[in-house]
Coordinates of C-alpha atoms and ligand atoms in Angstrom, one line a residue:
M229 CA 159.1 82.5 92.0
N230 CA 157.6 80.6 94.9
F231 CA 157.9 77.2 93.2
D232 CA 157.2 75.1 96.3
L233 CA 153.8 76.7 96.9
L234 CA 152.9 76.6 93.2
E235 CA 153.9 73.0 92.9
K236 CA 151.6 72.2 95.8
D237 CA 148.8 74.1 94.0
R238 CA 149.5 71.8 91.0
K239 CA 149.5 68.8 93.3
Y240 CA 146.4 69.4 95.4
I241 CA 144.1 71.9 93.8
W242 CA 141.4 71.5 91.1
H243 CA 140.5 75.1 90.0
P244 CA 137.0 76.1 88.9
Y245 CA 136.3 76.6 85.2
T246 CA 139.8 75.5 84.4
Q247 CA 141.3 72.9 82.1
M248 CA 144.0 71.9 84.6
K249 CA 146.1 70.6 81.7
D250 CA 146.7 74.2 80.8
Y251 CA 148.7 74.5 84.0
E252 CA 151.2 71.9 82.8
K253 CA 153.2 74.6 81.2
E254 CA 152.5 77.5 83.5
Y255 CA 151.2 78.2 87.0
P256 CA 148.1 80.3 88.0
V257 CA 149.1 83.7 89.2
L258 CA 149.9 83.6 92.9
I259 CA 148.2 86.7 94.4
E260 CA 149.4 88.0 97.7
K261 CA 147.8 91.3 98.3
G262 CA 144.9 93.5 97.1
E263 CA 144.4 97.2 97.5
G264 CA 141.8 99.4 95.8
C265 CA 141.5 98.2 92.2
R266 CA 144.9 96.5 92.2
L267 CA 146.2 93.0 93.0
Y268 CA 149.8 92.2 93.7
D269 CA 151.4 88.8 93.0
H270 CA 154.2 87.1 94.9
E271 CA 156.9 88.5 92.6
G272 CA 155.7 92.1 93.1
N273 CA 153.9 92.4 89.8
V274 CA 150.9 94.7 89.9
Y275 CA 147.7 94.1 88.0
Y276 CA 144.5 96.1 87.7
D277 CA 141.6 93.9 88.7
T278 CA 139.5 94.9 85.7
I279 CA 136.9 92.2 86.4
S280 CA 136.4 93.0 90.1
S281 CA 137.5 89.5 91.0
W282 CA 134.6 87.7 89.4
W283 CA 132.3 90.8 89.6
C284 CA 132.3 91.1 93.4
N285 CA 134.5 94.0 94.3
V286 CA 132.6 97.2 94.6
H287 CA 134.5 99.7 96.8
G288 CA 138.0 98.3 96.3
H289 CA 140.0 95.5 97.7
N290 CA 140.7 95.5 101.5
H291 CA 138.6 98.5 102.1
P292 CA 139.5 99.6 105.7
Y293 CA 135.9 100.2 106.7
I294 CA 134.8 96.7 105.7
Q295 CA 137.9 95.2 107.2
S296 CA 137.3 96.8 110.6
A297 CA 133.6 95.7 110.6
I298 CA 134.7 92.1 110.0
K299 CA 137.5 92.3 112.6
K300 CA 135.0 93.7 115.2
Q301 CA 132.5 91.0 114.4
L302 CA 135.2 88.3 114.7
S303 CA 136.0 89.4 118.2
E304 CA 132.3 88.9 119.2
L305 CA 130.8 86.0 117.3
D306 CA 132.1 83.9 114.4
H307 CA 129.1 81.8 113.4
V308 CA 125.8 80.7 114.7
L309 CA 123.1 78.6 113.0
F310 CA 120.3 80.6 111.6
A311 CA 117.3 78.4 112.3
G312 CA 115.9 79.1 115.8
F313 CA 118.7 81.7 116.3
T314 CA 119.4 85.1 114.9
H315 CA 121.9 87.9 115.3
K316 CA 122.3 91.7 114.9
N317 CA 124.1 91.9 111.6
A318 CA 121.6 89.7 109.8
I319 CA 118.7 91.7 111.0
L320 CA 120.3 95.1 110.3
L321 CA 121.5 94.1 106.9
A322 CA 118.0 92.7 106.0
E323 CA 116.5 96.0 107.0
K324 CA 119.0 97.9 104.8
L325 CA 118.5 95.6 101.8
V326 CA 114.7 96.1 102.0
Q327 CA 115.2 99.9 102.3
C328 CA 117.4 100.1 99.2
S329 CA 115.5 97.7 97.0
P330 CA 112.2 98.2 95.0
E331 CA 109.5 99.1 97.5
N332 CA 107.4 95.9 97.0
L333 CA 110.2 93.7 98.3
S334 CA 109.9 93.3 102.1
K335 CA 111.4 90.0 103.1
V336 CA 115.0 88.6 103.0
F337 CA 116.0 85.0 102.7
Y338 CA 119.8 84.5 103.1
S339 CA 122.0 81.9 101.5
D340 CA 125.7 81.9 100.5
N341 CA 126.3 82.2 96.8
G342 CA 124.6 83.4 93.6
S343 CA 123.4 80.1 92.4
T344 CA 121.6 79.3 95.6
S345 CA 120.0 82.8 95.7
C346 CA 118.4 81.8 92.3
E347 CA 117.6 78.2 93.5
V348 CA 115.8 79.7 96.5
A349 CA 113.7 82.0 94.2
L350 CA 112.8 79.1 91.9
K351 CA 111.8 76.9 94.8
M352 CA 109.8 79.6 96.6
S353 CA 108.0 80.4 93.4
F354 CA 107.2 76.7 92.8
Q355 CA 105.9 76.2 96.3
F356 CA 104.0 79.5 96.3
W357 CA 101.7 78.1 93.6
K358 CA 101.3 74.8 95.5
N359 CA 100.5 76.6 98.7
T360 CA 97.9 78.8 97.0
G361 CA 96.0 76.1 95.3
Q362 CA 97.4 76.4 91.8
P363 CA 99.6 73.2 91.7
K364 CA 99.8 73.0 87.9
K365 CA 102.1 76.1 87.7
E366 CA 105.3 74.1 87.9
K367 CA 107.4 75.3 84.9
F368 CA 109.9 78.1 84.5
I369 CA 111.0 80.3 81.6
G370 CA 114.6 81.3 81.1
L371 CA 116.3 83.3 78.4
E372 CA 118.8 82.0 75.8
N373 CA 122.2 83.2 76.9
G374 CA 120.9 83.4 80.5
Y375 CA 123.2 82.3 83.3
H376 CA 122.1 81.8 86.9
G377 CA 124.8 79.6 88.3
D378 CA 126.1 76.0 88.2
T379 CA 123.7 74.1 90.5
I380 CA 121.2 71.8 88.8
G381 CA 118.3 74.1 89.1
A382 CA 120.2 77.2 88.1
M383 CA 121.6 75.4 85.1
S384 CA 118.1 74.2 84.1
V385 CA 116.8 77.7 83.6
G386 CA 120.0 79.0 82.0
G387 CA 120.6 79.2 78.3
D388 CA 122.3 76.2 76.6
S389 CA 126.0 76.7 76.7
V390 CA 129.3 74.9 77.0
F391 CA 128.9 75.3 80.7
N392 CA 125.8 73.2 81.0
Q393 CA 125.6 71.1 77.8
T394 CA 127.3 68.0 79.4
F395 CA 124.8 68.0 82.2
A396 CA 121.7 68.4 79.9
P397 CA 120.3 64.9 80.9
L398 CA 120.3 66.0 84.5
L399 CA 118.4 69.2 84.1
F400 CA 114.7 69.8 84.5
P401 CA 112.8 71.0 81.4
A402 CA 112.3 74.7 81.2
F403 CA 111.0 76.9 78.4
K404 CA 113.5 79.1 76.7
V405 CA 112.8 82.4 74.9
P406 CA 115.2 84.4 72.6
S407 CA 117.8 86.6 74.2
P408 CA 117.5 90.3 73.4
Y409 CA 120.9 90.2 71.7
C410 CA 120.8 93.3 69.6
Y411 CA 124.2 92.7 67.9
R412 CA 122.9 89.3 66.7
C413 CA 119.3 90.1 66.7
P414 CA 117.1 86.9 66.8
C415 CA 114.5 88.8 64.7
A416 CA 117.1 90.2 62.2
K417 CA 116.1 93.8 63.1
K418 CA 118.1 96.9 63.9
R419 CA 117.7 98.4 67.3
E420 CA 117.2 101.9 66.0
T421 CA 114.0 100.9 64.2
C422 CA 112.8 97.7 66.0
A423 CA 109.8 97.4 68.2
I424 CA 111.4 94.9 70.5
E425 CA 109.9 92.1 68.5
C426 CA 112.2 89.7 70.4
V427 CA 109.7 89.7 73.2
D428 CA 106.9 88.3 71.0
P429 CA 107.8 84.6 71.5
L430 CA 107.4 85.1 75.2
E431 CA 103.9 86.5 74.7
K432 CA 103.0 83.6 72.4
L433 CA 104.4 81.1 75.0
L434 CA 102.4 82.7 77.8
N435 CA 99.3 82.8 75.8
K436 CA 99.4 79.0 75.4
H437 CA 101.0 77.9 78.6
S438 CA 100.7 80.5 81.4
N439 CA 98.5 78.2 83.5
E440 CA 101.5 75.8 83.8
I441 CA 104.1 78.4 84.3
A442 CA 105.4 79.5 87.7
G443 CA 107.7 82.3 86.7
I444 CA 110.3 83.7 84.4
I445 CA 113.9 84.3 85.5
L446 CA 116.2 86.8 83.8
E447 CA 119.3 89.0 84.4
P448 CA 118.0 92.5 84.2
L449 CA 119.5 94.7 81.4
M450 CA 122.7 92.6 81.2
Q451 CA 123.2 88.9 80.5
G452 CA 126.6 88.5 82.1
A453 CA 128.2 85.1 81.6
G454 CA 126.2 84.6 78.4
G455 CA 128.5 87.2 76.8
F456 CA 127.7 90.5 78.4
I457 CA 124.6 91.1 76.3
I458 CA 123.4 94.5 77.3
Y459 CA 119.9 95.0 76.3
P460 CA 117.2 97.7 76.1
V461 CA 115.3 98.9 79.2
E462 CA 112.1 98.5 77.1
Y463 CA 112.6 94.8 76.8
L464 CA 112.7 94.4 80.6
K465 CA 109.6 96.6 80.9
R466 CA 107.7 94.5 78.4
V467 CA 108.7 91.2 80.2
A468 CA 107.6 92.6 83.5
K469 CA 104.2 93.7 82.0
L470 CA 103.7 90.3 80.5
A471 CA 104.6 88.5 83.7
D472 CA 102.0 90.6 85.5
A473 CA 99.3 90.2 82.8
Y474 CA 99.7 86.4 82.7
N475 CA 100.1 85.9 86.4
I476 CA 103.6 84.5 86.6
H477 CA 106.4 85.5 88.9
L478 CA 109.1 87.8 87.7
I479 CA 112.4 86.6 89.1
V480 CA 115.3 89.1 88.6
D481 CA 118.8 87.7 89.0
E482 CA 120.8 90.8 90.1
V483 CA 123.7 88.7 91.3
A484 CA 126.0 90.4 88.8
T485 CA 124.1 93.7 88.2
G486 CA 123.3 94.5 91.8
F487 CA 125.0 96.9 94.1
G488 CA 125.5 99.7 91.6
R489 CA 127.2 98.1 88.7
T490 CA 124.8 99.4 86.1
G491 CA 124.9 102.9 87.6
K492 CA 121.9 102.4 89.8
M493 CA 121.8 100.4 93.0
F494 CA 119.8 97.6 91.1
A495 CA 119.3 97.3 87.4
V496 CA 115.6 97.0 87.7
E497 CA 115.5 100.7 88.8
H498 CA 116.3 101.7 85.2
A499 CA 113.0 100.2 84.2
G500 CA 110.9 101.0 87.3
V501 CA 110.1 97.3 87.5
K502 CA 108.8 95.6 90.6
P503 CA 109.9 92.0 90.7
D504 CA 108.4 89.2 92.8
F505 CA 111.9 87.9 93.6
M506 CA 115.3 89.6 93.5
C507 CA 118.5 87.4 93.8
L508 CA 121.6 89.0 95.2
S509 CA 125.2 87.9 95.9
K510 CA 128.7 88.9 94.6
G511 CA 128.9 92.6 95.4
I512 CA 126.8 92.2 98.5
T513 CA 129.9 91.9 100.7
N514 CA 132.3 93.8 98.4
G515 CA 133.8 90.4 97.6
T516 CA 135.1 89.9 101.1
L517 CA 133.0 86.9 102.3
P518 CA 130.4 84.6 100.8
L519 CA 126.8 85.7 101.2
A520 CA 123.6 85.8 99.1
A521 CA 120.1 86.9 99.6
T522 CA 116.7 86.4 97.9
L523 CA 114.3 89.2 98.4
T524 CA 110.6 88.8 98.0
T525 CA 107.2 90.3 98.7
D526 CA 104.6 90.1 101.5
E527 CA 102.3 88.3 99.1
I528 CA 104.8 85.4 98.6
Y529 CA 105.8 85.3 102.2
D530 CA 102.1 85.2 103.4
A531 CA 101.5 82.1 101.2
F532 CA 103.9 80.2 103.4
Y533 CA 102.7 81.7 106.7
A534 CA 100.4 79.1 108.3
D535 CA 100.0 76.7 111.1
Y536 CA 102.9 74.3 111.1
T537 CA 100.6 71.3 110.5
Q538 CA 99.4 72.8 107.2
N539 CA 102.9 72.0 105.9
K540 CA 103.4 75.2 104.0
T541 CA 106.9 75.8 105.5
F542 CA 109.8 76.6 103.1
Y543 CA 112.2 73.7 103.8
H544 CA 115.4 75.1 102.5
G545 CA 118.6 76.3 104.2
H546 CA 122.4 76.3 104.1
T547 CA 124.8 75.8 107.0
Y548 CA 126.5 79.2 106.5
T549 CA 123.2 81.1 105.9
A550 CA 123.6 84.7 107.2
N551 CA 127.0 84.1 108.6
P552 CA 127.7 86.9 111.1
L553 CA 131.1 87.9 109.5
S554 CA 129.5 87.9 106.0
T555 CA 126.5 90.0 107.1
A556 CA 128.9 92.4 109.0
A557 CA 130.7 92.9 105.7
G558 CA 127.4 93.3 103.8
F559 CA 126.2 95.9 106.2
A560 CA 129.5 97.8 106.1
S561 CA 129.5 97.7 102.3
L562 CA 126.0 99.1 102.1
E563 CA 126.9 101.8 104.6
L564 CA 129.8 102.8 102.4
F565 CA 127.4 103.6 99.5
K566 CA 126.1 106.3 101.7
K567 CA 129.2 107.4 103.5
E568 CA 131.3 107.7 100.3
K569 CA 128.4 108.8 98.1
T570 CA 129.5 105.9 95.8
L571 CA 126.7 106.2 93.2
E572 CA 126.6 110.0 93.2
N573 CA 130.3 110.2 92.6
A574 CA 130.2 107.5 89.9
A575 CA 128.1 109.4 87.5
A576 CA 131.0 111.5 86.1
K577 CA 133.3 108.4 86.0
I578 CA 130.8 106.4 84.1
A579 CA 130.4 109.2 81.5
T580 CA 134.1 109.3 81.0
F581 CA 134.3 105.5 80.8
H582 CA 131.6 105.4 78.1
R583 CA 133.3 108.1 76.2
V584 CA 136.7 106.6 76.1
I585 CA 135.7 103.1 75.1
Q586 CA 134.2 104.4 71.9
K587 CA 137.7 104.2 70.4
F588 CA 137.5 100.4 70.6
R589 CA 135.2 100.5 67.6
E590 CA 138.3 101.4 65.5
I591 CA 139.9 98.0 66.2
P592 CA 139.2 95.8 63.2
I593 CA 138.4 92.6 65.2
V594 CA 136.0 94.4 67.5
G595 CA 132.5 93.7 66.1
D596 CA 130.5 95.3 68.9
V597 CA 131.0 97.6 71.8
R598 CA 128.4 97.4 74.6
Y599 CA 128.3 99.2 77.9
I600 CA 126.2 100.0 80.9
G601 CA 127.4 101.7 84.2
M602 CA 130.8 100.4 85.1
V603 CA 130.7 97.5 82.6
A604 CA 131.9 97.6 79.0
A605 CA 132.2 94.6 76.6
F606 CA 133.9 94.1 73.3
E607 CA 132.8 91.3 71.1
L608 CA 135.6 90.1 68.9
V609 CA 134.9 88.7 65.5
R610 CA 136.9 87.2 62.6
N611 CA 135.0 89.2 60.1
R612 CA 133.3 92.4 60.9
Q613 CA 131.0 92.4 57.8
T614 CA 129.7 88.9 58.3
K615 CA 130.1 89.0 62.2
K616 CA 131.8 85.6 61.9
P617 CA 133.0 84.7 65.3
F618 CA 136.4 83.4 66.3
S619 CA 136.1 79.6 66.7
F620 CA 136.3 77.7 69.9
E621 CA 139.7 76.3 68.8
D622 CA 141.1 79.9 68.3
R623 CA 140.9 80.4 72.1
I624 CA 141.2 84.1 71.5
G625 CA 140.3 84.7 75.1
L626 CA 143.4 82.8 76.3
S627 CA 145.6 85.1 74.2
V628 CA 143.9 88.1 75.7
Y629 CA 144.3 86.8 79.2
K630 CA 148.0 86.2 78.7
K631 CA 148.6 89.6 77.0
G632 CA 146.6 91.2 79.7
L633 CA 148.8 89.9 82.5
K634 CA 151.9 91.2 80.6
N635 CA 150.2 94.6 80.4
G636 CA 149.3 94.7 84.1
L637 CA 145.7 93.7 83.6
I638 CA 143.6 90.9 84.9
L639 CA 141.3 90.2 82.0
R640 CA 139.2 87.0 81.9
P641 CA 137.4 86.9 78.6
L642 CA 134.1 85.0 78.1
G643 CA 134.8 83.2 74.9
N644 CA 135.1 86.0 72.3
V645 CA 133.9 88.7 74.6
I646 CA 136.4 90.8 76.4
Y647 CA 135.0 92.9 79.2
L648 CA 135.8 95.5 81.8
F649 CA 133.8 95.2 85.0
L650 CA 135.2 97.9 87.2
P651 CA 134.9 98.7 90.9
F652 CA 133.8 102.2 91.9
C653 CA 137.1 102.9 93.7
V654 CA 138.8 103.3 90.3
T655 CA 139.9 106.9 89.7
E656 CA 139.5 108.7 86.3
E657 CA 143.2 108.4 85.9
E658 CA 143.2 104.7 86.5
L659 CA 140.2 104.3 84.3
M660 CA 142.2 106.0 81.4
D661 CA 145.2 103.8 82.1
I662 CA 143.0 100.6 82.2
T663 CA 141.3 101.4 78.9
D664 CA 144.6 102.4 77.2
R665 CA 146.2 99.1 78.3
T666 CA 143.2 97.1 77.2
Y667 CA 143.2 98.9 73.9
S668 CA 146.8 98.0 73.3
V669 CA 146.2 94.3 74.3
L670 CA 143.4 94.1 71.6
T671 CA 145.4 95.9 68.9
S672 CA 148.4 93.7 69.5
L673 CA 146.7 90.4 69.0
A674 CA 148.1 88.4 66.2
V675 CA 145.0 87.0 64.5
Ligands
PLP269 C1 123.8 86.6 87.0 C2 124.4 85.5 87.8 N1 123.6 84.7 88.5 C3 124.2 83.7 89.3 C4 125.5 83.5 89.3 C5 126.1 82.4 90.2 O1 126.7 82.9 91.3 P1 127.8 82.0 92.1 O2 129.0 81.8 91.2 O3 128.1 82.8 93.3 O4 127.1 80.7 92.4 C6 126.3 84.3 88.6 C7 127.8 84.1 88.6 O5 128.5 84.6 87.8 C8 125.8 85.4 87.8 O6 126.5 86.2 87.0

């Protein structure tokens, strides 16, 4: 074991989302190499990266095509500011993003992480109404269990959770509507017979307050960090219809769902929905370099397009906006979707994946099995009849994480929800191996 290096980690580093005291007894895993869907630690142990390194990896680690695009770019231009200057990769990637996204989206605003892609959408929406003479439309609607990042604005529109509860006094007020959480239905209905009544509170809210509401933000079809709540297409369609009817913006946060993860390039395609804003990051560069983008429409763009003295400019930007290396990676990653027929080839794999995870229903502590595209989630419960969850103190997720490592899997549960968030490079054989190992992790838990 490389104790020197790990001791320095302990001495100098404060890791994200981590109770550092947990590292008193053990070290984080020191990863040295990545290839395809595998990561290798400094002792030669091999792990399946079943969570795509925080949901970023799409085509596999260290894909040679993306590597060479980055190397080529590095030999030409490392970075340049993006106000008053531009460069080839940013332009070509923007063109590609517009071409592969819903047809009404025509403009790309770059930033560098998922939270900022959402902040940008919120601020643009807010200013749109000011610029177009409807200044009272200042509020936003978010969903319970929604997650849009850790900056103040993104937290404000996210659902209440352990992530943001400490910061509640700092957050701006936002309306929250129930989450379409079928397993724990907010309306106590069954999906087979329900009429998506969980959308009714949104309609009531809009009826009363739409003249003060700028927009609604949601993760289309899958609330990720809120517990991998995968919800009906019909819900998204209804929200989109209401947003249109009540003249508020529809902001879709595709940071996690974008770039094929749900089986289509973007989750909104399942519902044929045309958002006013689409927020992208994570998979955009295959997880190689930080990049984000907020896509929007001509209508929004035109509301900012005016003589300078009218003060309609969008004053927002980040130093690393549209970094040339990141945009080179993004462009190469999008090209790969075509070159390798990523989504076309995924269909059979996705069908196998959905078939093999059905056996997880046999595990007594698995209360719910949910899935879409390359994502599957298992909600663990103390009692299947009552759906009683494991408590915060049980830290069931920690046991799964540790057992996962012993079984060659990188699993990072979200509370009581264990999930597989797989890259497209996974073969059917690897897929079977990953699900078998995950199954044995869950069946071997001493609870
Ligand atoms: C749907 C969604 N939006 C936004 C974010 C925030 O992205 P980042 O961590 O890059 O700021 C995440 C991160 O998990 C996410 O899942």
